[in-house]
Short mmCIF file of C-alpha atoms in Angstrom, two decimals:
data_model
loop_
_atom_site.label_atom_id
_atom_site.label_comp_id
_atom_site.label_asym_id
_atom_site.label_seq_id
_atom_site.Cartn_x
_atom_site.Cartn_y
_atom_site.Cartn_z
CA UNK A 30 103.80 103.08 91.47
CA UNK A 31 106.22 101.41 93.91
CA UNK A 32 104.53 100.27 97.14
CA UNK A 33 107.01 99.60 99.94
CA UNK A 34 105.31 97.62 102.69
CA UNK A 35 106.68 96.15 105.90
CA UNK A 36 104.85 92.86 106.52
CA UNK A 37 104.65 91.61 110.11
CA UNK A 38 102.75 88.29 110.20
CA UNK A 39 103.05 88.03 113.98
CA UNK A 40 101.49 85.25 116.04
CA UNK A 41 98.73 82.66 115.93
CA UNK A 42 96.62 82.98 112.79
CA UNK A 43 98.51 86.13 111.82
CA UNK A 44 100.79 84.45 109.25
CA UNK A 45 97.84 82.66 107.60
CA UNK A 46 95.63 85.72 107.13
CA UNK A 47 98.54 88.01 106.25
CA UNK A 48 99.52 85.67 103.42
CA UNK A 49 96.08 86.19 101.87
CA UNK A 50 96.28 89.97 102.29
CA UNK A 51 99.63 89.88 100.47
CA UNK A 52 98.05 87.72 97.77
CA UNK A 53 95.37 90.40 97.30
CA UNK A 54 98.02 93.13 97.08
CA UNK A 55 99.95 91.16 94.49
CA UNK A 56 96.76 90.75 92.45
CA UNK A 57 96.23 94.52 92.62
CA UNK A 58 99.82 95.15 91.54
CA UNK A 59 99.39 92.82 88.58
CA UNK A 60 96.05 94.29 87.55
CA UNK A 61 96.96 97.96 87.91
CA UNK A 62 100.63 97.99 86.94
CA UNK A 63 102.16 98.66 90.36
CA UNK A 64 105.28 97.19 91.93
CA UNK A 65 105.37 95.97 95.53
CA UNK A 66 108.45 95.69 97.72
CA UNK A 67 107.65 93.52 100.76
CA UNK A 68 109.86 93.64 103.85
CA UNK A 69 109.04 90.58 105.99
CA UNK A 70 109.84 91.08 109.69
CA UNK A 71 108.95 89.64 113.10
CA UNK A 72 106.91 91.05 115.98
CA UNK A 73 105.25 89.72 119.13
CA UNK A 74 105.77 86.19 120.45
CA UNK A 75 107.59 85.11 117.30
CA UNK A 76 110.08 87.90 117.89
CA UNK A 77 110.44 87.17 121.60
CA UNK A 78 111.39 83.58 120.85
CA UNK A 79 114.03 84.61 118.33
CA UNK A 80 115.23 88.02 119.53
CA UNK A 81 114.01 88.14 123.15
CA UNK A 82 112.14 91.31 122.29
CA UNK A 83 108.53 91.87 121.17
CA UNK A 84 109.74 94.59 118.78
CA UNK A 85 113.41 94.34 117.76
CA UNK A 86 115.16 97.35 116.31
CA UNK A 87 115.44 95.63 112.93
CA UNK A 88 111.66 95.40 112.70
CA UNK A 89 111.08 98.95 113.90
CA UNK A 90 113.63 100.35 111.44
CA UNK A 91 112.03 98.47 108.54
CA UNK A 92 108.61 99.85 109.48
CA UNK A 93 109.83 103.43 109.77
CA UNK A 94 111.59 103.18 106.39
CA UNK A 95 108.52 101.72 104.61
CA UNK A 96 105.48 103.50 103.21
CA UNK A 97 103.06 101.38 105.25
CA UNK A 98 102.94 98.42 107.63
CA UNK A 99 100.71 95.35 107.24
CA UNK A 100 100.33 93.38 110.48
CA UNK A 101 98.73 90.01 111.19
CA UNK A 102 98.17 89.69 114.93
CA UNK A 103 100.14 89.54 118.17
CA UNK A 104 99.60 87.58 121.36
CA UNK A 105 100.38 84.17 122.83
CA UNK A 106 99.11 82.73 126.14
CA UNK A 107 102.60 81.35 126.79
CA UNK A 108 103.66 84.88 127.78
CA UNK A 109 100.55 85.99 129.70
CA UNK A 110 102.30 85.82 133.08
CA UNK A 111 105.12 88.16 132.04
CA UNK A 112 105.10 91.86 132.95
CA UNK A 113 103.13 93.95 130.47
CA UNK A 114 106.24 95.48 128.93
CA UNK A 115 107.64 92.03 128.11
CA UNK A 116 104.53 90.53 126.51
CA UNK A 117 103.96 90.23 122.75
CA UNK A 118 101.33 92.98 122.86
CA UNK A 119 103.95 95.44 124.09
CA UNK A 120 105.58 95.27 120.68
CA UNK A 121 102.41 96.49 119.00
CA UNK A 122 101.88 99.29 121.52
CA UNK A 123 105.44 100.49 121.04
CA UNK A 124 105.14 100.28 117.25
CA UNK A 125 102.03 102.48 117.30
CA UNK A 126 103.83 105.05 119.44
CA UNK A 127 106.98 105.05 117.33
CA UNK A 128 104.96 105.47 114.12
CA UNK A 129 102.90 108.27 115.65
CA UNK A 130 99.72 106.40 114.74
CA UNK A 131 97.26 108.28 116.90
CA UNK A 132 94.00 107.56 115.04
CA UNK A 133 92.55 104.09 114.60
CA UNK A 134 89.98 103.61 111.83
CA UNK A 135 87.59 100.66 112.06
CA UNK A 136 84.96 100.32 109.32
CA UNK A 137 81.86 98.30 110.24
CA UNK A 138 79.78 97.33 107.20
CA UNK A 139 76.83 94.97 106.95
CA UNK A 140 77.66 92.77 103.96
CA UNK A 141 74.66 91.69 101.86
CA UNK A 142 74.09 87.96 102.19
CA UNK A 143 75.51 87.69 105.71
CA UNK A 144 72.39 88.80 107.57
CA UNK A 145 71.99 85.33 109.08
CA UNK A 146 75.42 85.65 110.74
CA UNK A 147 74.37 88.74 112.71
CA UNK A 148 72.53 88.58 116.04
CA UNK A 149 70.30 91.42 114.80
CA UNK A 150 67.22 91.14 112.64
CA UNK A 151 68.00 91.91 108.97
CA UNK A 152 65.71 94.94 108.94
CA UNK A 153 67.60 96.47 111.86
CA UNK A 154 71.03 95.72 110.42
CA UNK A 155 70.27 96.82 106.85
CA UNK A 156 72.21 99.87 105.70
CA UNK A 157 74.78 99.74 108.50
CA UNK A 158 77.96 101.47 107.31
CA UNK A 159 79.98 102.94 110.17
CA UNK A 160 83.58 103.96 110.65
CA UNK A 161 84.83 104.26 114.21
CA UNK A 162 87.67 106.73 114.75
CA UNK A 163 89.41 105.87 118.02
CA UNK A 164 92.14 107.99 119.60
CA UNK A 165 94.98 105.54 120.05
CA UNK A 166 97.88 107.03 122.01
CA UNK A 167 96.24 108.73 124.99
CA UNK A 168 93.69 108.07 127.68
CA UNK A 169 93.70 105.49 130.44
CA UNK A 170 95.84 102.97 128.53
CA UNK A 171 98.83 105.30 128.58
CA UNK A 172 98.20 107.74 131.45
CA UNK A 173 100.58 107.98 134.39
CA UNK A 174 100.71 107.09 137.24
CA UNK A 175 99.70 103.48 136.84
CA UNK A 176 100.47 100.24 138.64
CA UNK A 177 99.98 98.41 141.92
CA UNK A 178 100.45 99.93 145.37
CA UNK A 179 100.77 98.07 148.65
CA UNK A 180 99.64 99.89 151.77
CA UNK A 181 98.95 98.18 155.06
CA UNK A 182 97.18 94.88 154.46
CA UNK A 183 95.52 95.81 151.16
CA UNK A 184 96.81 95.99 147.61
CA UNK A 185 95.50 98.82 145.45
CA UNK A 186 95.80 99.43 141.71
CA UNK A 187 95.73 102.75 139.89
CA UNK A 188 95.29 103.84 136.28
CA UNK A 189 95.11 107.41 135.04
CA UNK A 190 92.91 108.79 132.29
CA UNK A 191 94.57 111.84 130.82
CA UNK A 192 94.05 113.86 127.63
CA UNK A 193 95.49 117.07 126.27
CA UNK A 194 93.67 119.46 123.98
CA UNK A 195 96.05 118.85 121.09
CA UNK A 196 95.52 115.08 121.24
CA UNK A 197 91.78 115.58 120.87
CA UNK A 198 92.10 118.22 118.14
CA UNK A 199 94.18 116.07 115.81
CA UNK A 200 91.99 112.96 116.00
CA UNK A 201 88.82 115.04 115.69
CA UNK A 202 90.13 116.62 112.50
CA UNK A 203 90.63 113.16 110.98
CA UNK A 204 87.06 112.19 111.89
CA UNK A 205 85.60 115.32 110.30
CA UNK A 206 87.69 114.91 107.16
CA UNK A 207 86.47 111.32 106.83
CA UNK A 208 82.87 112.41 107.32
CA UNK A 209 83.22 114.79 104.38
CA UNK A 210 83.92 111.78 102.14
CA UNK A 211 80.93 109.87 103.52
CA UNK A 212 77.52 111.05 104.81
CA UNK A 213 78.78 114.18 106.62
CA UNK A 214 77.88 113.20 110.17
CA UNK A 215 80.12 112.78 113.23
CA UNK A 216 78.91 111.31 116.53
CA UNK A 217 81.36 112.16 119.32
CA UNK A 218 81.19 109.69 122.22
CA UNK A 219 82.24 110.53 125.77
CA UNK A 220 81.16 110.40 129.42
CA UNK A 221 81.05 114.14 130.00
CA UNK A 222 78.48 113.85 132.78
CA UNK A 223 81.09 112.36 135.14
CA UNK A 224 84.61 112.64 133.65
CA UNK A 225 86.69 115.80 133.33
CA UNK A 226 88.60 114.22 130.44
CA UNK A 227 85.31 113.82 128.62
CA UNK A 228 84.33 117.42 129.28
CA UNK A 229 87.59 118.54 127.69
CA UNK A 230 86.94 116.07 124.86
CA UNK A 231 83.45 117.40 124.17
CA UNK A 232 84.50 121.04 124.32
CA UNK A 233 87.46 120.48 122.00
CA UNK A 234 85.49 118.44 119.45
CA UNK A 235 82.84 121.17 119.34
CA UNK A 236 85.58 123.72 118.64
CA UNK A 237 87.00 121.66 115.76
CA UNK A 238 83.48 121.22 114.36
CA UNK A 239 83.45 124.96 113.71
CA UNK A 240 85.97 124.37 110.91
CA UNK A 241 83.57 121.92 109.25
CA UNK A 242 80.20 123.66 108.88
CA UNK A 243 79.19 121.10 106.24
CA UNK A 244 79.46 118.21 108.74
CA UNK A 245 76.76 117.58 111.35
CA UNK A 246 77.97 116.88 114.90
CA UNK A 247 76.12 115.25 117.76
CA UNK A 248 77.36 114.10 121.17
CA UNK A 249 76.42 110.87 122.94
CA UNK A 250 77.38 109.34 126.25
CA UNK A 251 79.19 106.03 125.79
CA UNK A 252 76.46 103.96 127.46
CA UNK A 253 73.81 105.53 125.24
CA UNK A 254 75.94 104.89 122.16
CA UNK A 255 76.46 101.26 123.13
CA UNK A 256 72.70 100.79 123.29
CA UNK A 257 72.08 102.66 120.02
CA UNK A 258 74.59 100.47 118.18
CA UNK A 259 72.25 97.56 118.88
CA UNK A 260 68.91 99.29 118.42
CA UNK A 261 69.65 101.53 115.40
CA UNK A 262 73.15 100.94 113.96
CA UNK A 263 72.31 102.31 110.52
CA UNK A 264 71.87 105.83 111.93
CA UNK A 265 75.61 106.20 112.58
CA UNK A 266 78.16 107.46 110.07
CA UNK A 267 81.47 108.38 111.77
CA UNK A 268 81.85 107.63 115.48
CA UNK A 269 84.66 109.58 117.17
CA UNK A 270 85.81 108.58 120.64
CA UNK A 271 88.71 108.19 123.05
CA UNK A 272 90.94 105.18 123.48
CA UNK A 273 89.15 102.88 125.94
CA UNK A 274 85.62 103.71 124.77
CA UNK A 275 86.70 103.11 121.18
CA UNK A 276 88.28 99.79 122.08
CA UNK A 277 85.01 98.55 123.59
CA UNK A 278 82.57 100.06 121.10
CA UNK A 279 84.46 98.83 118.05
CA UNK A 280 84.35 95.23 119.27
CA UNK A 281 80.65 95.61 120.03
CA UNK A 282 80.02 97.03 116.58
CA UNK A 283 82.04 94.21 115.07
CA UNK A 284 79.70 91.64 116.56
CA UNK A 285 76.82 93.24 114.65
CA UNK A 286 78.11 92.07 111.28
CA UNK A 287 78.52 88.46 112.37
CA UNK A 288 82.24 87.90 112.84
CA UNK A 289 85.33 89.80 113.95
CA UNK A 290 87.06 88.02 111.08
CA UNK A 291 85.37 90.42 108.65
CA UNK A 292 86.73 93.58 110.22
CA UNK A 293 89.73 95.64 109.15
CA UNK A 294 91.52 98.49 110.87
CA UNK A 295 94.06 101.15 110.07
CA UNK A 296 96.12 103.24 112.48
CA UNK A 297 97.24 106.51 110.95
CA UNK A 298 98.65 109.86 111.95
CA UNK A 299 102.21 110.40 110.83
CA UNK A 300 103.70 109.29 107.50
CA UNK A 301 103.60 105.52 108.02
CA UNK A 302 100.23 103.88 108.59
CA UNK A 303 99.73 100.54 110.35
CA UNK A 304 97.02 98.18 109.05
CA UNK A 305 95.74 95.01 110.71
CA UNK A 306 92.60 92.90 111.09
CA UNK A 307 90.59 93.52 114.24
CA UNK A 308 90.65 89.91 115.42
CA UNK A 309 93.29 88.59 117.78
CA UNK A 310 95.89 85.88 117.29
CA UNK A 311 93.43 83.01 118.04
CA UNK A 312 96.16 80.48 118.90
CA UNK A 313 93.53 77.75 119.35
CA UNK A 314 92.88 77.66 115.59
CA UNK A 315 96.35 78.60 114.33
CA UNK A 316 97.70 76.37 111.59
CA UNK A 317 94.34 74.73 110.89
CA UNK A 318 93.47 76.75 107.76
CA UNK A 319 90.08 77.82 109.16
CA UNK A 320 90.71 81.50 109.96
CA UNK A 321 88.81 84.15 108.02
CA UNK A 322 91.28 86.24 105.96
CA UNK A 323 88.75 88.92 104.98
CA UNK A 324 89.66 91.29 107.81
CA UNK A 325 93.31 91.16 106.73
CA UNK A 326 92.42 91.57 103.05
CA UNK A 327 90.23 94.59 103.79
CA UNK A 328 93.05 96.02 105.92
CA UNK A 329 95.16 95.92 102.77
CA UNK A 330 92.41 97.90 101.03
CA UNK A 331 92.51 100.50 103.81
CA UNK A 332 96.26 100.70 103.33
CA UNK A 333 95.92 101.40 99.62
CA UNK A 334 93.35 104.11 100.32
CA UNK A 335 94.95 105.94 103.23
CA UNK A 336 98.70 105.41 102.76
CA UNK A 337 98.94 105.37 98.95
CA UNK A 338 95.86 107.35 97.89
CA UNK A 339 94.85 104.50 95.56
CA UNK A 340 91.08 104.73 95.87
CA UNK A 341 90.27 102.75 92.73
CA UNK A 342 92.51 99.87 93.79
CA UNK A 343 91.11 99.88 97.34
CA UNK A 344 87.56 99.83 96.00
CA UNK A 345 88.49 96.93 93.72
CA UNK A 346 89.54 94.82 96.73
CA UNK A 347 86.38 95.74 98.63
CA UNK A 348 84.19 94.97 95.64
CA UNK A 349 85.93 91.62 95.18
CA UNK A 350 85.29 90.66 98.80
CA UNK A 351 81.61 91.55 98.38
CA UNK A 352 81.46 89.52 95.16
CA UNK A 353 83.00 86.48 96.84
CA UNK A 354 80.54 86.67 99.72
CA UNK A 355 77.61 87.23 97.34
CA UNK A 356 78.66 84.06 95.51
CA UNK A 357 78.26 82.12 98.75
CA UNK A 358 81.92 81.80 99.70
CA UNK A 359 82.22 81.32 103.46
CA UNK A 360 84.90 80.52 105.99
CA UNK A 361 84.15 78.48 109.09
CA UNK A 362 83.18 81.45 111.28
CA UNK A 363 80.34 82.33 108.88
CA UNK A 364 78.57 78.96 108.67
CA UNK A 365 76.68 76.68 111.04
CA UNK A 366 77.15 73.46 109.10
CA UNK A 367 80.37 71.76 108.04
CA UNK A 368 80.68 73.29 104.58
CA UNK A 369 83.24 76.06 104.46
CA UNK A 370 86.35 77.22 102.61
CA UNK A 371 89.88 77.12 103.93
CA UNK A 372 91.75 80.33 104.63
CA UNK A 373 93.90 80.02 101.52
CA UNK A 374 91.01 79.04 99.26
CA UNK A 375 89.03 82.11 100.31
CA UNK A 376 92.10 84.26 99.65
CA UNK A 377 92.57 82.65 96.25
CA UNK A 378 88.96 83.35 95.26
CA UNK A 379 89.23 87.00 96.33
CA UNK A 380 92.47 87.43 94.37
CA UNK A 381 90.82 85.97 91.27
CA UNK A 382 87.89 88.33 91.77
CA UNK A 383 90.30 91.26 91.95
CA UNK A 384 91.79 90.37 88.57
CA UNK A 385 88.35 89.86 87.03
CA UNK A 386 86.95 93.05 88.53
CA UNK A 387 89.95 95.07 87.35
CA UNK A 388 89.50 93.82 83.79
CA UNK A 389 85.79 94.61 83.84
CA UNK A 390 86.52 98.15 85.01
CA UNK A 391 89.27 98.79 82.48
CA UNK A 392 92.36 98.50 84.67
CA UNK A 393 95.79 97.62 83.30
CA UNK A 394 95.33 93.90 83.84
CA UNK A 395 97.99 91.77 82.15
#
């Protein structure tokens, strides 16, 4: 199978972790007899410096013409004082809109052997396996009007939370379909006791649930869900929520497993999916070979699963990551002492595990 992937390393540690995700994909291609066509393009601060745009047309065209997009990270404090539309992050927001990627998937899994990295007691963390489905193109991040207003002697700011029924229906359907492949439970998170948007959200999700009688649905307020993620995380299966709530809850859930560096994400909806690690660009550690590449590698696994329907290959990457961690392999974010692997060494070990795992499971390793 030919896999055409636009690769956008981006800023900060993005190029380092993306290189290891590509290494994992190349190992999969070798083991399973696929071919990969990589289209390397720029986004974010790197693109601003060269093209004076956070998302040049050349990059956007390459993404639209590919089967999937693999992204590193965007963001650089050098541009923090610019207007929002001129910052590196604006390139990512525009790319999501142009690709029609309305649903963000964030798996949160407690890896065996990393219990000491979590702030929770092992007994409380055990069995945690959640996927957060976040609506990505609506809500308060995109609602109009927005901005600053000057009246009299005071400056005011306004943001607008807005949702349409169709926006909720399409992301809810993705959550219910995912639940069917897992433990058949969806928890819809809102603030329906005070927000009209949340009342529409709850009503619409309940309507979609009627098409999935085999999937259990419960509703939680966002503050209650935030508390439950700490007190009983293993009780969740699929969490479905709107844009801002999902942004906050997914970072909270990520802290449960010990490091944001472990977390992958995929943004899907239209034909081309966008896959990236959850962590930011971390410019303070860029170029030092200490970033954790696992989030990027697992994002590549999500890409194989959701954009190419290659479940066996995706599972091979995930199994290889688990094997590396079980063998005691750790990057700096996962240890308290000075003994840790570099970014590239961790990526190399995972790639070797992919080849070994593929052979053990009868793949076309060569």
